[in-house]
XYZ file of C-alpha atoms in Angstrom:
547
model
C -1.338 158.355 249.627
C -1.753 161.069 247.002
C 1.287 162.084 244.971
C 2.860 165.120 246.647
C 5.415 165.788 243.876
C 5.349 169.127 242.082
C 3.711 168.862 238.592
C 6.050 169.281 235.670
C 5.732 172.413 233.582
C 4.723 172.125 229.945
C 7.708 171.575 227.657
C 7.772 173.579 224.407
C 8.403 171.847 221.137
C 11.835 172.154 219.459
C 12.032 174.562 216.557
C 14.534 175.612 213.903
C 16.199 178.845 214.938
C 16.186 181.662 212.387
C 19.539 182.659 210.990
C 20.897 186.225 210.928
C 19.141 188.584 208.627
C 22.040 191.017 208.226
C 25.673 190.961 207.170
C 28.446 193.280 208.281
C 32.045 193.407 207.008
C 34.962 195.676 207.839
C 38.166 196.910 206.236
C 40.826 199.365 207.386
C 41.311 202.635 205.572
C 45.013 202.676 204.827
C 46.850 205.554 203.203
C 44.713 208.395 204.374
C 46.301 211.786 204.035
C 46.218 214.578 206.605
C 43.624 216.352 204.503
C 41.474 213.227 204.397
C 41.508 212.930 208.193
C 40.738 216.624 208.572
C 37.657 216.331 206.327
C 36.479 213.155 208.062
C 36.762 214.794 211.444
C 34.922 217.933 210.263
C 32.058 215.917 208.693
C 31.775 213.572 211.687
C 31.693 216.464 214.221
C 29.154 218.503 212.174
C 26.765 215.564 211.608
C 27.246 214.424 215.248
C 26.046 217.809 216.458
C 22.968 217.544 214.237
C 22.339 213.971 215.494
C 22.492 215.137 219.102
C 19.972 217.941 218.479
C 17.650 215.582 216.607
C 17.806 213.033 219.434
C 16.964 215.669 221.989
C 13.949 216.771 219.916
C 12.798 213.171 219.606
C 13.024 212.666 223.347
C 11.078 215.861 223.967
C 8.303 214.643 221.615
C 7.925 211.422 223.599
C 4.647 209.675 222.920
C 3.354 212.640 220.885
C 5.623 211.705 217.999
C 3.937 211.475 214.571
C 4.826 211.493 210.885
C 4.374 215.268 210.831
C 6.951 215.837 213.596
C 9.321 213.380 211.901
C 8.985 215.269 208.574
C 9.566 218.558 210.352
C 12.793 217.318 211.951
C 14.050 215.930 208.688
C 13.250 219.154 206.893
C 15.257 221.195 209.390
C 18.197 218.793 209.106
C 18.175 218.874 205.322
C 18.899 222.574 205.259
C 22.092 221.983 207.312
C 23.288 218.787 205.577
C 21.442 217.039 202.742
C 18.254 215.029 202.367
C 20.062 211.708 202.527
C 22.164 212.685 205.529
C 18.972 213.892 207.252
C 17.248 210.592 206.533
C 20.145 208.593 208.050
C 20.191 210.788 211.157
C 16.420 210.618 211.804
C 16.482 206.789 211.212
C 19.313 206.344 213.715
C 17.492 208.588 216.209
C 14.335 206.438 216.054
C 16.426 203.234 216.484
C 18.069 204.658 219.588
C 14.753 205.807 221.083
C 13.157 202.398 220.431
C 16.069 200.588 222.019
C 15.833 202.722 225.102
C 12.112 201.983 225.394
C 12.789 198.265 225.246
C 15.504 198.573 227.864
C 13.088 200.546 230.025
C 10.492 197.823 229.764
C 13.113 195.133 230.687
C 14.122 197.239 233.678
C 10.548 197.362 234.871
C 10.248 193.601 234.573
C 13.406 193.099 236.611
C 12.171 195.458 239.370
C 8.828 193.725 239.454
C 10.473 190.299 239.800
C 12.677 191.544 242.662
C 9.716 193.061 244.487
C 7.658 189.936 244.253
C 10.504 187.784 245.430
C 11.244 189.970 248.462
C 7.542 190.054 249.393
C 7.382 186.281 249.250
C 10.464 185.788 251.436
C 9.349 188.439 253.929
C 6.012 186.636 254.323
C 7.772 183.495 255.555
C 9.074 182.965 259.058
C 12.719 183.673 259.721
C 15.063 180.725 258.884
C 12.314 178.696 257.243
C 13.648 176.291 254.597
C 12.467 176.753 251.025
C 10.782 174.237 248.831
C 11.783 173.091 245.336
C 12.132 176.037 243.042
C 11.280 178.664 245.729
C 13.605 180.126 248.364
C 12.702 180.111 252.006
C 12.674 182.844 254.594
C 15.640 185.019 255.456
C 18.341 183.634 257.777
C 18.109 186.213 260.513
C 15.918 189.061 261.712
C 18.706 191.522 260.764
C 18.612 190.338 257.147
C 14.791 190.448 257.247
C 14.970 194.084 258.298
C 17.546 195.001 255.635
C 15.424 193.390 252.929
C 12.346 195.244 254.081
C 14.210 198.518 253.566
C 15.357 197.324 250.156
C 11.744 196.506 249.261
C 10.794 200.143 249.926
C 13.639 201.344 247.707
C 12.668 199.025 244.853
C 8.994 200.009 245.115
C 9.896 203.688 244.922
C 12.177 203.047 241.932
C 9.486 201.013 240.222
C 6.980 203.898 240.573
C 9.495 206.341 239.191
C 10.304 204.220 236.134
C 6.602 203.536 235.549
C 5.897 207.225 235.557
C 8.690 207.875 233.053
C 7.366 205.038 230.802
C 3.830 206.437 230.873
C 5.129 209.905 230.054
C 7.337 208.640 227.204
C 10.596 209.790 228.796
C 13.793 207.776 228.165
C 17.467 208.267 229.117
C 19.931 208.139 226.224
C 23.621 209.118 226.226
C 25.210 209.626 222.845
C 28.694 208.195 223.120
C 27.805 205.675 225.782
C 27.021 205.925 229.462
C 29.986 203.731 230.402
C 32.442 206.005 228.617
C 30.755 209.020 230.259
C 31.282 207.467 233.716
C 34.921 206.785 232.913
C 35.505 210.553 233.028
C 35.332 210.431 236.822
C 37.680 207.425 237.058
C 40.554 208.280 234.720
C 43.236 206.871 236.982
C 41.513 203.504 237.245
C 41.043 203.444 233.407
C 44.699 204.433 232.768
C 43.606 207.401 230.717
C 44.484 211.075 230.632
C 41.912 213.745 230.173
C 43.092 214.365 226.587
C 42.844 210.631 225.729
C 39.377 210.413 227.207
C 38.253 213.549 225.354
C 39.465 212.044 222.041
C 37.473 208.866 222.644
C 34.413 210.852 223.736
C 34.375 213.065 220.672
C 35.001 210.137 218.290
C 32.151 208.170 219.886
C 29.748 211.068 219.256
C 30.620 211.565 215.597
C 28.116 210.562 212.998
C 29.419 209.043 209.682
C 26.699 206.551 208.855
C 24.848 206.448 205.569
C 21.894 204.213 204.733
C 21.890 202.433 201.402
C 19.405 202.921 198.547
C 18.560 200.208 196.029
C 18.530 201.445 192.438
C 21.160 204.142 193.067
C 24.682 203.940 191.799
C 26.649 201.289 193.737
C 23.799 201.119 196.234
C 24.585 204.273 198.195
C 24.662 207.932 197.127
C 26.000 209.421 200.368
C 29.054 207.212 200.999
C 29.771 205.629 197.627
C 32.310 202.794 197.249
C 33.159 201.694 193.699
C 34.059 198.092 192.759
C 37.761 199.034 192.683
C 37.569 200.331 196.295
C 37.433 204.085 195.677
C 35.516 205.953 198.479
C 33.708 209.246 197.866
C 31.557 211.153 200.386
C 28.791 213.643 199.754
C 29.755 216.641 201.881
C 27.044 218.507 203.929
C 26.161 221.956 202.544
C 28.192 223.977 205.122
C 31.350 221.924 204.252
C 30.966 222.015 200.445
C 34.141 224.139 200.141
C 36.298 221.131 201.007
C 35.044 219.108 197.998
C 37.707 217.781 195.597
C 35.345 216.208 193.050
C 32.195 217.143 191.147
C 28.775 217.647 192.778
C 30.164 218.512 196.174
C 31.859 215.175 196.798
C 35.164 214.357 198.435
C 37.258 211.352 197.287
C 39.508 209.750 199.842
C 43.020 208.650 198.952
C 42.572 205.329 200.707
C 40.952 202.361 198.997
C 39.255 199.318 200.546
C 39.261 195.671 199.549
C 36.906 193.517 201.601
C 38.621 190.157 201.862
C 35.764 188.598 203.837
C 32.615 188.357 201.720
C 34.243 190.564 199.135
C 32.570 188.668 196.241
C 29.135 189.035 197.803
C 29.720 192.707 198.477
C 30.919 193.381 194.924
C 27.970 191.493 193.409
C 25.558 193.722 195.365
C 27.086 197.036 194.396
C 27.429 196.052 190.752
C 23.698 195.279 190.794
C 23.051 198.655 192.514
C 21.534 196.962 195.598
C 21.517 198.875 198.901
C 24.619 198.767 201.131
C 25.004 200.851 204.296
C 28.380 202.232 205.266
C 29.862 203.551 208.511
C 33.254 205.252 208.980
C 34.711 205.336 212.462
C 37.980 205.964 214.254
C 39.715 203.703 216.766
C 41.450 206.316 218.886
C 43.462 203.783 220.909
C 45.183 202.366 217.752
C 44.822 205.494 215.642
C 43.152 203.629 212.762
C 40.182 204.430 210.555
C 37.739 201.701 209.536
C 34.862 201.369 207.021
C 31.974 198.981 207.832
C 29.671 197.733 205.090
C 26.349 196.085 205.994
C 23.209 194.898 204.258
C 20.184 192.780 204.921
C 19.843 189.256 203.689
C 16.347 187.856 203.322
C 16.882 185.042 200.826
C 18.099 182.449 203.352
C 16.414 179.100 202.719
C 14.290 177.626 205.463
C 15.162 173.997 206.107
C 12.373 171.858 207.588
C 12.886 170.252 210.987
C 12.433 166.731 209.580
C 15.245 167.332 207.088
C 17.656 168.448 209.794
C 16.849 165.358 211.840
C 17.548 162.913 209.000
C 21.243 162.366 209.755
C 21.105 162.914 213.489
C 22.302 165.920 215.416
C 25.177 167.158 217.533
C 23.775 168.193 220.915
C 25.556 170.957 222.854
C 25.219 171.726 226.565
C 26.280 175.273 227.358
C 28.269 175.860 230.546
C 30.235 178.650 232.079
C 33.675 177.448 230.904
C 33.045 174.862 228.155
C 30.673 173.293 225.641
C 29.762 169.661 226.221
C 28.805 168.044 222.871
C 27.805 164.573 221.845
C 26.688 163.196 218.469
C 23.385 161.320 218.286
C 22.148 159.296 215.333
C 18.684 159.647 213.820
C 17.296 157.140 216.369
C 18.458 159.168 219.368
C 21.372 156.903 220.328
C 24.795 158.419 221.339
C 27.531 157.696 218.794
C 31.212 157.696 219.656
C 32.560 159.621 222.596
C 31.601 163.045 223.863
C 33.597 166.209 223.014
C 34.484 169.148 225.212
C 35.327 172.589 223.862
C 36.830 174.867 226.502
C 36.846 178.655 226.598
C 37.764 181.356 229.164
C 35.419 184.272 229.537
C 37.877 186.570 231.239
C 39.636 189.724 230.184
C 38.470 192.273 227.612
C 35.388 191.983 225.398
C 37.411 191.208 222.322
C 39.230 188.413 224.152
C 35.986 186.820 225.324
C 34.512 187.057 221.874
C 37.614 185.422 220.387
C 37.348 182.582 222.869
C 33.716 181.918 221.863
C 34.555 182.036 218.154
C 37.423 179.636 218.656
C 35.287 177.107 220.569
C 32.454 177.349 217.984
C 34.884 176.962 215.127
C 36.164 173.659 216.531
C 32.533 172.564 217.078
C 31.604 173.328 213.462
C 34.687 171.535 212.088
C 33.646 168.434 214.043
C 30.073 168.749 212.732
C 31.341 168.883 209.146
C 33.488 165.804 209.636
C 30.597 163.802 211.016
C 28.250 164.928 208.242
C 25.247 166.022 210.431
C 22.998 168.821 209.264
C 22.007 170.349 212.561
C 23.259 171.389 216.021
C 20.904 171.157 218.938
C 21.192 173.736 221.686
C 19.082 174.892 224.626
C 16.997 178.044 224.328
C 18.443 179.531 227.487
C 17.613 182.822 229.150
C 18.911 183.412 232.698
C 17.653 187.007 233.110
C 15.209 185.968 235.819
C 17.664 183.703 237.680
C 20.556 186.126 238.054
C 18.785 188.429 240.490
C 20.163 188.454 244.006
C 16.664 188.576 245.488
C 16.030 184.982 244.451
C 19.282 183.362 245.428
C 20.170 185.591 248.367
C 23.752 185.027 249.578
C 24.610 182.467 246.931
C 26.855 184.925 245.184
C 29.013 182.302 243.537
C 25.977 180.642 242.042
C 24.669 183.911 240.727
C 28.082 184.655 239.186
C 28.125 181.192 237.643
C 24.739 181.762 235.961
C 25.693 185.233 234.863
C 28.903 183.925 233.370
C 27.208 181.551 230.975
C 27.299 183.328 227.597
C 23.733 182.608 226.529
C 22.999 185.629 224.360
C 26.449 186.076 222.852
C 26.909 182.377 222.133
C 23.489 182.048 220.482
C 24.132 185.017 218.247
C 27.586 183.784 217.324
C 26.401 180.223 216.731
C 23.530 181.292 214.466
C 25.797 183.480 212.313
C 28.574 180.909 212.020
C 26.185 178.011 211.316
C 24.478 180.045 208.590
C 27.822 180.376 206.843
C 28.665 176.713 207.254
C 25.270 175.520 206.013
C 24.348 173.840 209.284
C 20.967 174.337 210.923
C 20.328 175.107 214.560
C 17.553 173.387 216.530
C 16.527 175.121 219.737
C 14.960 173.019 222.524
C 13.278 173.753 225.811
C 15.934 173.563 228.566
C 13.557 172.190 231.199
C 14.887 169.201 233.160
C 17.653 168.365 230.634
C 20.413 168.300 233.286
C 18.316 166.375 235.831
C 16.917 163.787 233.449
C 20.175 163.439 231.519
C 22.052 162.535 234.744
C 19.193 160.245 235.855
C 18.781 158.207 232.723
C 22.053 158.505 230.707
C 24.993 159.210 233.006
C 25.272 155.785 234.583
C 24.576 153.700 231.434
C 27.205 155.641 229.440
C 29.853 155.274 232.125
C 32.377 152.460 231.776
C 35.550 151.367 233.519
C 37.704 153.328 231.107
C 35.478 156.377 230.557
C 33.486 158.370 233.052
C 30.552 160.348 231.666
C 30.077 163.787 233.169
C 26.797 165.316 234.066
C 27.134 167.865 231.306
C 27.776 165.167 228.691
C 24.687 163.333 229.857
C 22.699 166.544 229.568
C 23.826 166.942 225.970
C 22.319 163.516 225.214
C 19.041 164.680 226.732
C 19.149 167.852 224.573
C 19.783 165.810 221.436
C 16.956 163.356 222.108
C 14.515 166.213 222.694
C 15.668 167.864 219.453
C 15.075 164.619 217.591
C 11.558 164.304 218.996
C 12.249 161.352 221.377
C 11.675 161.031 225.068
C 14.679 161.777 227.231
C 14.258 158.744 229.473
C 15.547 155.347 228.336
C 13.271 152.352 227.840
C 12.261 150.822 231.165
C 14.297 147.685 231.853
C 12.030 144.547 231.679
C 11.885 142.052 234.588
C 14.710 139.573 234.857
C 12.570 136.656 233.613
C 11.568 138.608 230.535
C 15.093 139.574 229.603
C 15.866 135.986 228.505
C 14.201 132.566 228.382
C 13.327 132.440 232.084
C 16.853 133.212 233.323
C 18.426 131.312 230.481
C 20.356 132.535 227.447
C 18.465 133.385 224.284
C 20.213 131.984 221.212
C 20.193 133.121 217.569
C 17.837 136.047 217.830
C 17.315 137.642 214.422
C 16.477 141.248 213.941
C 13.051 142.269 212.755
C 14.076 143.320 209.253
C 16.230 140.241 208.471
C 14.931 137.705 205.990
C 13.778 134.533 207.686
C 13.485 136.140 211.014
C 10.090 134.468 211.578
C 11.381 131.012 210.711
C 12.409 128.290 213.200
C 15.593 128.591 215.186
C 18.386 126.338 213.823
C 19.542 123.271 215.731
C 22.404 124.011 218.146
C 25.110 121.297 217.631
C 25.700 118.987 220.542
C 23.560 116.602 222.663
C 20.451 117.914 224.355
C 19.956 114.892 226.606
C 22.075 112.039 227.799
C 20.234 109.649 225.474
C 20.967 111.730 222.296
C 24.541 111.842 221.020
C 26.115 114.797 219.220
C 25.597 115.105 215.505
C 21.942 114.045 215.568
C 18.967 116.224 214.908
C 18.712 116.554 211.099
C 15.082 117.623 211.379
C 15.612 120.173 214.172
C 13.892 122.962 212.254
C 10.947 120.827 211.184
C 7.798 121.534 213.152
C 6.836 117.900 212.543
C 9.194 116.911 215.321
C 6.618 117.733 217.986
C 5.233 114.832 219.967
C 1.828 114.560 218.385
C -0.175 111.614 217.108
C 0.801 110.773 213.546
C 4.018 112.715 213.633
C 7.482 111.182 213.515
C 9.987 111.773 216.214
C 13.110 113.956 215.840
C 15.362 110.963 215.202
C 14.198 108.588 212.503
C 15.982 105.427 213.709
C 14.487 105.502 217.204
C 10.747 105.152 217.940
C 9.146 104.716 221.323
C 6.958 101.593 221.564
C 3.556 101.839 223.141
C 3.383 100.518 226.636
C 1.573 97.170 226.995
C -1.651 97.225 228.890
C -1.063 93.710 230.365
C 1.731 91.251 230.665
């Protein structure tokens, strides 16, 4: 009978994940006077208005944008601010427009996937069971009718978004669409209208200045000296508020970056570009300064070098990381580790949970001395749609709860600082094959191996370039000397491994007493013509042919 199993998809090769190319640090602006806050609010509001106008012009240009239109927008902004402020505003505008275009493309892909899935399920008879990897028909005729109506809605929405994409139209909200929607739900958000208005205005301010290599301290617009003094180049309409030469305003507060402070100071002393951003946390009433720069001099470690000392394989789950150390031969070493986290609550709490779990993981990696961490290259964007899994809401929530993107970004940045590489592997069949080939062999009477721990072994073996499945067990007769016990088996690399096996003390037969066999390792003991027997004092006489 022909094999009816579904063919396996092609598995991609493991690769070394690229580290972060940028660095961002933050410090609080302490000691600001009332005049300092007034100037910051005026500058932020003025530049925010200019940024909103420039973004509206960029959206109106759409696909007709060119270098001439860009130069025209920057020229108009320069008259109301400065050339450097205008360059920062137009650069930020283009970044926002490009991000919206990418989000629009992702939205189209999601709609297309949902439409194709509904069409497939509608083509099947009602209540038909699905096959491996594909869902079946809908459970009832009522659900079939509801999904047919939803298909019409998705098709109409797909046509609308496609028309917007072809025309170059995007939807952008300066300040954030979520904060804008909160205006209609102030009671649920525990906010008053005044509090919401303060957050909305602060989110729409613009106090970001791009760096310039070769200029003094790496930035002429927002300049920070090595001793922490901050001076801002005021726009032309606000030049009357300057308290220093050349239309600059010096803040009373000073900064001292404790994290990466040495690296930041080395850059500004060499006049290398550093971008700055000043923003206000209206909830806490605190001002902050962010410093960021690109980092392109990260060394690229070859994959073979990272595999030299083995890896720590990590299986990502909704509430924990299952990790196991594997040596360079792909064998599990020691016991598995579990690093728990809870992805509930606010965004800062979830991020803190991830950082805490990854910190413990990296501490263990440093103790073991490995050079790499193996992790799956996961992306569940196609599996979280409700059109594929139907009423399996808990399963969809489970998949959506796995922090694939945030964990990957955090892991890459933290491993880059710790000097540990990250090997990304294809996630295909790791859980199934790990449970099939490694869960039972690694389970003992005192320790039960979980399915996630077995999956981490599969991930590690794939990262090291080995097959996930274990070596097939040979037949019973080939495991030993025909159901007997093999004695004194030397390893391949030992000296003398190809020599004869030593004589085991004790009698072999009833006619030979213990302590005999001095020539046990001599090949001359074989029963051949002209060869002596094993025991020198006993020789078998030839049988007489006649009496």
